[in-house]
GROMACS .gro file of C-alpha atoms in nm:
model
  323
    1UNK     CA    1  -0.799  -0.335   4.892
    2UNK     CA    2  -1.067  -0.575   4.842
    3UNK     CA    3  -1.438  -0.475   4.923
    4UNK     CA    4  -1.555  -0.703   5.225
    5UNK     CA    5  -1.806  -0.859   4.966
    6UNK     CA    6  -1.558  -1.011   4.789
    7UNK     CA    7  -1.446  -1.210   5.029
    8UNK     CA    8  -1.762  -1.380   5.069
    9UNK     CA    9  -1.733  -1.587   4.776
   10UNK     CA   10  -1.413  -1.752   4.946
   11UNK     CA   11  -1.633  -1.788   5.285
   12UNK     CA   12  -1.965  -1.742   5.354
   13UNK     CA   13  -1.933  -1.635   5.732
   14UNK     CA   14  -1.865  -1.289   5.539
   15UNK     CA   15  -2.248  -1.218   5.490
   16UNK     CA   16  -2.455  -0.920   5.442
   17UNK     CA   17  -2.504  -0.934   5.836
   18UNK     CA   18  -2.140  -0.925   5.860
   19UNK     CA   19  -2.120  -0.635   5.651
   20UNK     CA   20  -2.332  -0.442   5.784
   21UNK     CA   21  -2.165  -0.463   6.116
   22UNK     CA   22  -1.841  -0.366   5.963
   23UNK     CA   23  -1.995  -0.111   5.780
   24UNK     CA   24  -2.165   0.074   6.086
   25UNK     CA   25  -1.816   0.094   6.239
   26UNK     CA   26  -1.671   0.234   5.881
   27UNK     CA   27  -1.511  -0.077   5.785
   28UNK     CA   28  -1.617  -0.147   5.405
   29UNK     CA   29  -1.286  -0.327   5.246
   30UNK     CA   30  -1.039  -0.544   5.405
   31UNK     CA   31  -0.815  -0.230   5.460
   32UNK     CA   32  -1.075  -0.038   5.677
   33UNK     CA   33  -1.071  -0.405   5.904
   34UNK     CA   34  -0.673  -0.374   5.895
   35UNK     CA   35  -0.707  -0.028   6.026
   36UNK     CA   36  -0.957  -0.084   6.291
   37UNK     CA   37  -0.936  -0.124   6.639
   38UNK     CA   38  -0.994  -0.503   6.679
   39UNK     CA   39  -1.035  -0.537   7.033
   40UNK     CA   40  -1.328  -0.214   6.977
   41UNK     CA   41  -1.452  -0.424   6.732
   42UNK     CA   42  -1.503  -0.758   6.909
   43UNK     CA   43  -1.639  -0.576   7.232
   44UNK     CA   44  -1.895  -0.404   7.027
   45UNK     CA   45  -1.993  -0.806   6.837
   46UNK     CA   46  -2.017  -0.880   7.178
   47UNK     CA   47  -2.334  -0.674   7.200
   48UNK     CA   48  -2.533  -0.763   6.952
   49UNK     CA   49  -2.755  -1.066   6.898
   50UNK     CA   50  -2.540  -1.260   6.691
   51UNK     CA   51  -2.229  -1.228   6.857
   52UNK     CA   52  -2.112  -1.576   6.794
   53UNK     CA   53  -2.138  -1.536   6.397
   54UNK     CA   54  -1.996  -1.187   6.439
   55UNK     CA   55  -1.684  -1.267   6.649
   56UNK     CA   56  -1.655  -1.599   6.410
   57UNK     CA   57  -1.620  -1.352   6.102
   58UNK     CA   58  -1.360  -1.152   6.259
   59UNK     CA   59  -1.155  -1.479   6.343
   60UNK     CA   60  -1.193  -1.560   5.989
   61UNK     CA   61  -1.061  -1.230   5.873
   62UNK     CA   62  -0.774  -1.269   6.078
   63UNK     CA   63  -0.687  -1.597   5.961
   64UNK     CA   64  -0.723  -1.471   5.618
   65UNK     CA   65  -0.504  -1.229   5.626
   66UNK     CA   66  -0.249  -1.399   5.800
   67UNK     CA   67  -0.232  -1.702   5.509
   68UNK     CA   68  -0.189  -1.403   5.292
   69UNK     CA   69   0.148  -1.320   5.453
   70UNK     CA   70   0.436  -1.471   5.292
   71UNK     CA   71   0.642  -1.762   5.440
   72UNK     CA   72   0.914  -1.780   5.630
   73UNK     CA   73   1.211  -1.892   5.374
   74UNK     CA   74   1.597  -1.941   5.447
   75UNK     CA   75   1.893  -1.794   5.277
   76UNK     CA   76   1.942  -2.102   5.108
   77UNK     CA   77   1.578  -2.115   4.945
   78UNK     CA   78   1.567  -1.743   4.859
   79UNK     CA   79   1.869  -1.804   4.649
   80UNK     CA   80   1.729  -2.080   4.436
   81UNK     CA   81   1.433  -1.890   4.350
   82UNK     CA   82   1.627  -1.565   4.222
   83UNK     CA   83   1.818  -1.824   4.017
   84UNK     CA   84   1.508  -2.055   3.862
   85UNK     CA   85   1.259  -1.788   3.860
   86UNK     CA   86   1.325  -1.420   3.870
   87UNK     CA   87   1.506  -1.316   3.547
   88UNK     CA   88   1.634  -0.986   3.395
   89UNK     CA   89   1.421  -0.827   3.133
   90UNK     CA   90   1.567  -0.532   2.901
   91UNK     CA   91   1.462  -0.205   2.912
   92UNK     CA   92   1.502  -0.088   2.596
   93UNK     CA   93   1.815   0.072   2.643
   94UNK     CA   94   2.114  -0.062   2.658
   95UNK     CA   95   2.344   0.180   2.835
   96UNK     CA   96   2.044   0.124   3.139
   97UNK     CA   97   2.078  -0.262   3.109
   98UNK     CA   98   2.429  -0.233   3.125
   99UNK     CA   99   2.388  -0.010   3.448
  100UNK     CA  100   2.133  -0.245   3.607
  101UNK     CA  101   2.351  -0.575   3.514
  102UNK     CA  102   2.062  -0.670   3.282
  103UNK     CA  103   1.775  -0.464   3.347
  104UNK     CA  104   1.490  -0.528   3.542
  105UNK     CA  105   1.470  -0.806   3.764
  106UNK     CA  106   1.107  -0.996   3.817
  107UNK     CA  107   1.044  -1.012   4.175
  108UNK     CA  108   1.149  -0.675   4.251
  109UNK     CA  109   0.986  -0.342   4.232
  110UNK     CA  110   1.168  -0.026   4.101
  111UNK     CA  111   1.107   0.276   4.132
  112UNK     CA  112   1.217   0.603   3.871
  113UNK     CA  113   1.229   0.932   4.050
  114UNK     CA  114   1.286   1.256   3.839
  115UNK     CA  115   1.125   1.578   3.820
  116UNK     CA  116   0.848   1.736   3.579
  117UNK     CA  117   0.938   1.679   3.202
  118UNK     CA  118   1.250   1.451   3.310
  119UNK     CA  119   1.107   1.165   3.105
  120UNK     CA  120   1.012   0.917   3.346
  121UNK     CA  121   0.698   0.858   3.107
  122UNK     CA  122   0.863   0.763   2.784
  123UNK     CA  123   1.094   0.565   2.977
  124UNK     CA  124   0.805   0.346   3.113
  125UNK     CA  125   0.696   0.327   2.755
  126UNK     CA  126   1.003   0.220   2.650
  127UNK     CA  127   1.018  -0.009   2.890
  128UNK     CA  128   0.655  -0.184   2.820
  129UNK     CA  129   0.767  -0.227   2.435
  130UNK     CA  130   1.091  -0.383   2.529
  131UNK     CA  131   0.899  -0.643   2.730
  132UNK     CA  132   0.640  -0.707   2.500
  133UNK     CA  133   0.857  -0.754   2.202
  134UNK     CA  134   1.189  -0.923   2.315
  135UNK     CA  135   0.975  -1.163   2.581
  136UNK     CA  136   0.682  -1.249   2.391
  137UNK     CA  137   0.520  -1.102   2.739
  138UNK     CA  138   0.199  -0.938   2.888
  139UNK     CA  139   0.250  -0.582   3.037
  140UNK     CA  140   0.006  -0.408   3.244
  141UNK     CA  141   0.034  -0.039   3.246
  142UNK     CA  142  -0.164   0.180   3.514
  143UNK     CA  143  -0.196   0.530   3.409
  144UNK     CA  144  -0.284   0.789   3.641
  145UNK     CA  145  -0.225   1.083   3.446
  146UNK     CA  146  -0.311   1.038   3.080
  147UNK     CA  147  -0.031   1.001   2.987
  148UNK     CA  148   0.004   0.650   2.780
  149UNK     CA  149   0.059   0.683   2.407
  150UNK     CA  150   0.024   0.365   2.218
  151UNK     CA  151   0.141   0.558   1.919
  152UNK     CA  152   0.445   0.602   2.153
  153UNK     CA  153   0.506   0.285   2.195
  154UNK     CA  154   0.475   0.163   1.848
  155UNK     CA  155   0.757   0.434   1.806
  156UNK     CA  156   0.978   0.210   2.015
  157UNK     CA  157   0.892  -0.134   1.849
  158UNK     CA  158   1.227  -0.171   1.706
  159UNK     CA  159   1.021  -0.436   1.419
  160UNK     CA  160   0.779  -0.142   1.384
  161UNK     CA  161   0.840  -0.202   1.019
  162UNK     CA  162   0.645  -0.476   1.012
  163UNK     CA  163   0.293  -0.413   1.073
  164UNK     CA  164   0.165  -0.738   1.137
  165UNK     CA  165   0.442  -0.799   1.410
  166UNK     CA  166   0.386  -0.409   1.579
  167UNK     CA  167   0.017  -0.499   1.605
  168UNK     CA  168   0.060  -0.802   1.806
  169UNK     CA  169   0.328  -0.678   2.000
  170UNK     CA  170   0.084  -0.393   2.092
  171UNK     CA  171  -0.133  -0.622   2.169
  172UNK     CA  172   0.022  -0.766   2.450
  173UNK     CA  173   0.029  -0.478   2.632
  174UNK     CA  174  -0.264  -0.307   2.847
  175UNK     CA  175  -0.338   0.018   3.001
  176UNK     CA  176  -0.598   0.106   3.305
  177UNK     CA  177  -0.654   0.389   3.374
  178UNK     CA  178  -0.635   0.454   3.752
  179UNK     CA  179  -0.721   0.798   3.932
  180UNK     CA  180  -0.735   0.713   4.343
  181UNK     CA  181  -0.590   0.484   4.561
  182UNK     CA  182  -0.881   0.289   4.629
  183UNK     CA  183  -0.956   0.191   4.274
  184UNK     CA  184  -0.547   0.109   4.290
  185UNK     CA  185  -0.630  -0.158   4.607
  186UNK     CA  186  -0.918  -0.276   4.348
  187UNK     CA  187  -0.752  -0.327   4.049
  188UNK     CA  188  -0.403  -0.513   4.250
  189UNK     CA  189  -0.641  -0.744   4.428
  190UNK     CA  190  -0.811  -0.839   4.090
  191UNK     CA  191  -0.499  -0.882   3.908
  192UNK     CA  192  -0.413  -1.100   4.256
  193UNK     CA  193  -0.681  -1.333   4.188
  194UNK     CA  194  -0.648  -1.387   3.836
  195UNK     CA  195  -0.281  -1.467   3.869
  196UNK     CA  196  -0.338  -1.722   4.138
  197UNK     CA  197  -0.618  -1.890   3.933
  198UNK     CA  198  -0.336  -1.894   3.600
  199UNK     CA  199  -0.098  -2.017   3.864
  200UNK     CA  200  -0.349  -2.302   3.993
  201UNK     CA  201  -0.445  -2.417   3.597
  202UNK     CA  202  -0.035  -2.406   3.483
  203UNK     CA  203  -0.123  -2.109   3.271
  204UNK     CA  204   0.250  -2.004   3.135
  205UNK     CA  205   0.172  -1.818   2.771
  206UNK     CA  206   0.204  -1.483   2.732
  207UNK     CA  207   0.256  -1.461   3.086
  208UNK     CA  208   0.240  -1.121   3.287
  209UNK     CA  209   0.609  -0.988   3.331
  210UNK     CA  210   0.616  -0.601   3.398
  211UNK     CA  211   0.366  -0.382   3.591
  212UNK     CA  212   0.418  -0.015   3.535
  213UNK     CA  213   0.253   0.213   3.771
  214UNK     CA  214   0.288   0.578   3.584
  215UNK     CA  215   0.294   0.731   3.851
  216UNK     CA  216   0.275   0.603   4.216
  217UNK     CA  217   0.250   0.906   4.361
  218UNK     CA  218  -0.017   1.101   4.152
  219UNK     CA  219  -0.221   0.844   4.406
  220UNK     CA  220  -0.035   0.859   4.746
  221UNK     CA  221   0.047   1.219   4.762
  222UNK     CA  222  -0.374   1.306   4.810
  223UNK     CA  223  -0.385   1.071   5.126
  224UNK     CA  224  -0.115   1.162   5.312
  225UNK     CA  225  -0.185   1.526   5.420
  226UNK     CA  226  -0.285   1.618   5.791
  227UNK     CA  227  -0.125   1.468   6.040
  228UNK     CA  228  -0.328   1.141   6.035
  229UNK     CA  229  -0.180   0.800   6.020
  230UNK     CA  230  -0.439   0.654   5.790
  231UNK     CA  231  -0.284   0.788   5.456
  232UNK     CA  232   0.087   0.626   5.558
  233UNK     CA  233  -0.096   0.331   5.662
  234UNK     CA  234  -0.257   0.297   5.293
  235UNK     CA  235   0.075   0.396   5.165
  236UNK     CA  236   0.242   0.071   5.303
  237UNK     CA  237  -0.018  -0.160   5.204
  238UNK     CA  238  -0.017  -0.019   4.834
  239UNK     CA  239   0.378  -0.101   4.901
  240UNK     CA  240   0.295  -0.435   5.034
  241UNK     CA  241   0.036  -0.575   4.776
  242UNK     CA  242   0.347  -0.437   4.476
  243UNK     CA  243   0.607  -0.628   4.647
  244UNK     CA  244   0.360  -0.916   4.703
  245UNK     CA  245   0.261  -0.931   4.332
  246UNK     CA  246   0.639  -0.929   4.236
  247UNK     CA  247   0.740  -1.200   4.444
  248UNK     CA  248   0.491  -1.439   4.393
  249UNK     CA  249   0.447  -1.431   4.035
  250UNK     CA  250   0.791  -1.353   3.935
  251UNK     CA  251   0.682  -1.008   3.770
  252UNK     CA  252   0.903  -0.694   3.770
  253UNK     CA  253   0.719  -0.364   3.871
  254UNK     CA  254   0.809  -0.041   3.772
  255UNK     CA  255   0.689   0.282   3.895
  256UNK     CA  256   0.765   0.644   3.897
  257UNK     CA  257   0.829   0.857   4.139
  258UNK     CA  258   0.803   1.281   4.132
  259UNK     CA  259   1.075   1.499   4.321
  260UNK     CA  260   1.019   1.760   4.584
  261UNK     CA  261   1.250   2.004   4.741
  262UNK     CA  262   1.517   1.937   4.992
  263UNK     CA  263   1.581   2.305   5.154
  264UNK     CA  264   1.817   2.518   5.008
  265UNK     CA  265   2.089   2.514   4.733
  266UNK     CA  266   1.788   2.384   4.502
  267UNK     CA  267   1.880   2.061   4.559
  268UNK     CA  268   1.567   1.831   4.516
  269UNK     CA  269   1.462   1.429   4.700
  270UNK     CA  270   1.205   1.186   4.600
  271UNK     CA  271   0.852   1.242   4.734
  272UNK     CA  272   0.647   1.024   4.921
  273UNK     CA  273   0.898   1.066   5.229
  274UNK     CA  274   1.118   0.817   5.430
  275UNK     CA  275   0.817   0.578   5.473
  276UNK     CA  276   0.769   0.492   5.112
  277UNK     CA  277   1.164   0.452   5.107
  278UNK     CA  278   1.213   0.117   5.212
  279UNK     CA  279   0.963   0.008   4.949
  280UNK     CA  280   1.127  -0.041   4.622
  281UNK     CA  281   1.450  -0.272   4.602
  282UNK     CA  282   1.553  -0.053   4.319
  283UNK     CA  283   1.557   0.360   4.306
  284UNK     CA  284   1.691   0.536   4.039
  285UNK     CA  285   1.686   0.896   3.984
  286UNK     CA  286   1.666   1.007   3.638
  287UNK     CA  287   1.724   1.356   3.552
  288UNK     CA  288   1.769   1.585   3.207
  289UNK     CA  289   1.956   1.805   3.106
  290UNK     CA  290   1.721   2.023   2.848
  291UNK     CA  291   2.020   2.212   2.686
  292UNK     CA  292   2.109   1.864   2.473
  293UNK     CA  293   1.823   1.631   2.574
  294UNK     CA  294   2.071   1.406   2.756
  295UNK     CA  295   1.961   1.218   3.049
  296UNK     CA  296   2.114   1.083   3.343
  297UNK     CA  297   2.022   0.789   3.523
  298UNK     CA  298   2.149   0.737   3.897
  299UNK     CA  299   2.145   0.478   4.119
  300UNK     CA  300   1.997   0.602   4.427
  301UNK     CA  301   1.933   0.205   4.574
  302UNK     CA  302   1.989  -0.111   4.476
  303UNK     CA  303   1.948  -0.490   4.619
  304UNK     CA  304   2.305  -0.574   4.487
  305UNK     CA  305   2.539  -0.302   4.353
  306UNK     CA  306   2.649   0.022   4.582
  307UNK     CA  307   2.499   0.357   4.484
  308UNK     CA  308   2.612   0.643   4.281
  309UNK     CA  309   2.665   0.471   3.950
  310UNK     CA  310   2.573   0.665   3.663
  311UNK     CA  311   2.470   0.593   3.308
  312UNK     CA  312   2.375   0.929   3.018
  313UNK     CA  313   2.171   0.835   2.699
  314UNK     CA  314   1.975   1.054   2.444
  315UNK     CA  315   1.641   1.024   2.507
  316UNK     CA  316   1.458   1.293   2.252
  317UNK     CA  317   1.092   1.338   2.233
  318UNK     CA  318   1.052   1.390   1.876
  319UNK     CA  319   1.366   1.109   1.770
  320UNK     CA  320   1.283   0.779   1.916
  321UNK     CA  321   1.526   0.486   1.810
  322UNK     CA  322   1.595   0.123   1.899
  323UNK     CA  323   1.935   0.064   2.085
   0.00000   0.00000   0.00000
């Protein structure tokens, strides 16, 4: 989430006195003042010499926050939107576009769950070159494993042939490299601002259309052990600013999900537990079977089809191919 000091430059009332209050209570980003007890808070500005200033900065973070929550909109309004702005982009596959009724929608966040080795990671490869080729479109890809190949991905640049054309397809496409959650809240909230400042200046080339986050739980699954409340709470905001980003700038998000085990008879669930659940609008469980290199994709969710619908496609390591 955004450092405190970077709020400043919207209002000034967020000074280095302010800080420093925050900051003697813990409070250093906008998600420590979330967290907080505000009423502890405003009894302790209370206190000190300033009070006024101090309790005026904490009304302005409040206020902030709240015009960052989305508005109310009717059934009527929500309709016309997925219609004029949130289209389907390909993913590269067409057995999984036919599955998904097109592919990815912008404005929605899905999530790919499989285990170790399933191929979640050459899917979101796939993915990014299928964007950046057939759209014309930016894609940001967050890698928290090191696991991005843009040798890969020129692999799946079905005009690969033509080098001129692969090099500014790859060229639409960037990776970050992203190893906590905190440098996660950092990273969203910049990409936040700069879309808002496009948005503001009509900025519509090469616009940003998919956000892969390879994977979302390489940076949850640190935070939420104990039996604090803190690491679910960050959970839910990382949820909230993905879902955020999608709606208002009409951008699909992708990320993946590992498995963990469900008790006996080996069967296996996503991670992140029931919390993270309600998150993504679409889950899909991908697994492979190793024998053939065939792989399954299930729906385990979806915003408007029932579950259980199944689609298999070759997916080989060493044999990519355009379909």
């Amino acid at each position: 989430m955004a450092p405190l000091k970077h709020v400043e430059r919207e209002n000034p009332i967020i000074d280095a006195s302010f800080r420093d209050f925050c900051a003697s209570h813990g409070i250093q980003t906008v998600e420590d003042f979330l967290l907080h007890d505000l009423y502890e808070l405003a009894a302790f500005a209370e206190r000190q010499r300033n009070a006024d200033r101090l309790k005026e900065g904490i009304t302005f973070m409040l206020s902030l926050i709240e015009l960052q929550c989305r508005p109310w909109l009717n059934g009527m309004e929500l309709l016309e939107d997925l219609h004029r702005n949130k289209h389907t982009l390909s993913t590269g596959d067409k057995g999984i576009d036919s599955l998904l009724q097109g592919g990815f929608r912008e404005g929605q966040v899905t999530e790919l769950v499989g285990p170790s080795s399933s191929g979640k990671t050459q899917f979101c490869m796939q993915a990014a070159a299928s964007v950046a080729e057939k759209y014309s479109a930016r894609v940001l890809y967050l890698d928290t494993g090191n696991s991005f190949s843009a040798r890969r991905i020129a692999q799946f640049i079905c005009s690969s042939s033509d080098a001129a054309l692969r090099q500014k397809v790859l060229s639409r496409i960037s990776c970050q490299m992203v190893y906590d959650v905190y440098t996660m809240f950092d990273m969203l909230h910049g990409l936040e601002v700069t879309l808002r400042s496009q948005a503001q200046m009509n900025v519509n080339e090469d616009r940003l259309q998919l956000l892969v986050v390879d994977s979302i739980s390489s940076l949850i699954t640190p935070i939420l052990g104990g039996s604090g409340s803190q690491g679910r709470a960050l959970m839910v905001a990382v949820g909230y600013m993905l879902k955020k980003l999608a709606h208002e700038h009409n951008i699909a998000i992708l990320v993946t999900n590992h498995t963990v085990g469900a008790g006996e008879g080996g069967r296996t669930k996503p991670a992140l537990g029931e919390t993270w659940k309600s998150i993504p609008h679409v889950r899909l469980m991908l697994t492979r079977d190793h024998r053939n290199n065939n792989c399954t994709i299930s729906i385990l969710k979806h915003t408007s089809m029932p579950a259980g619908h199944t689609v298999t496609t070759m997916t080989r390591e060493d044999n990519t191919h355009c379909l």
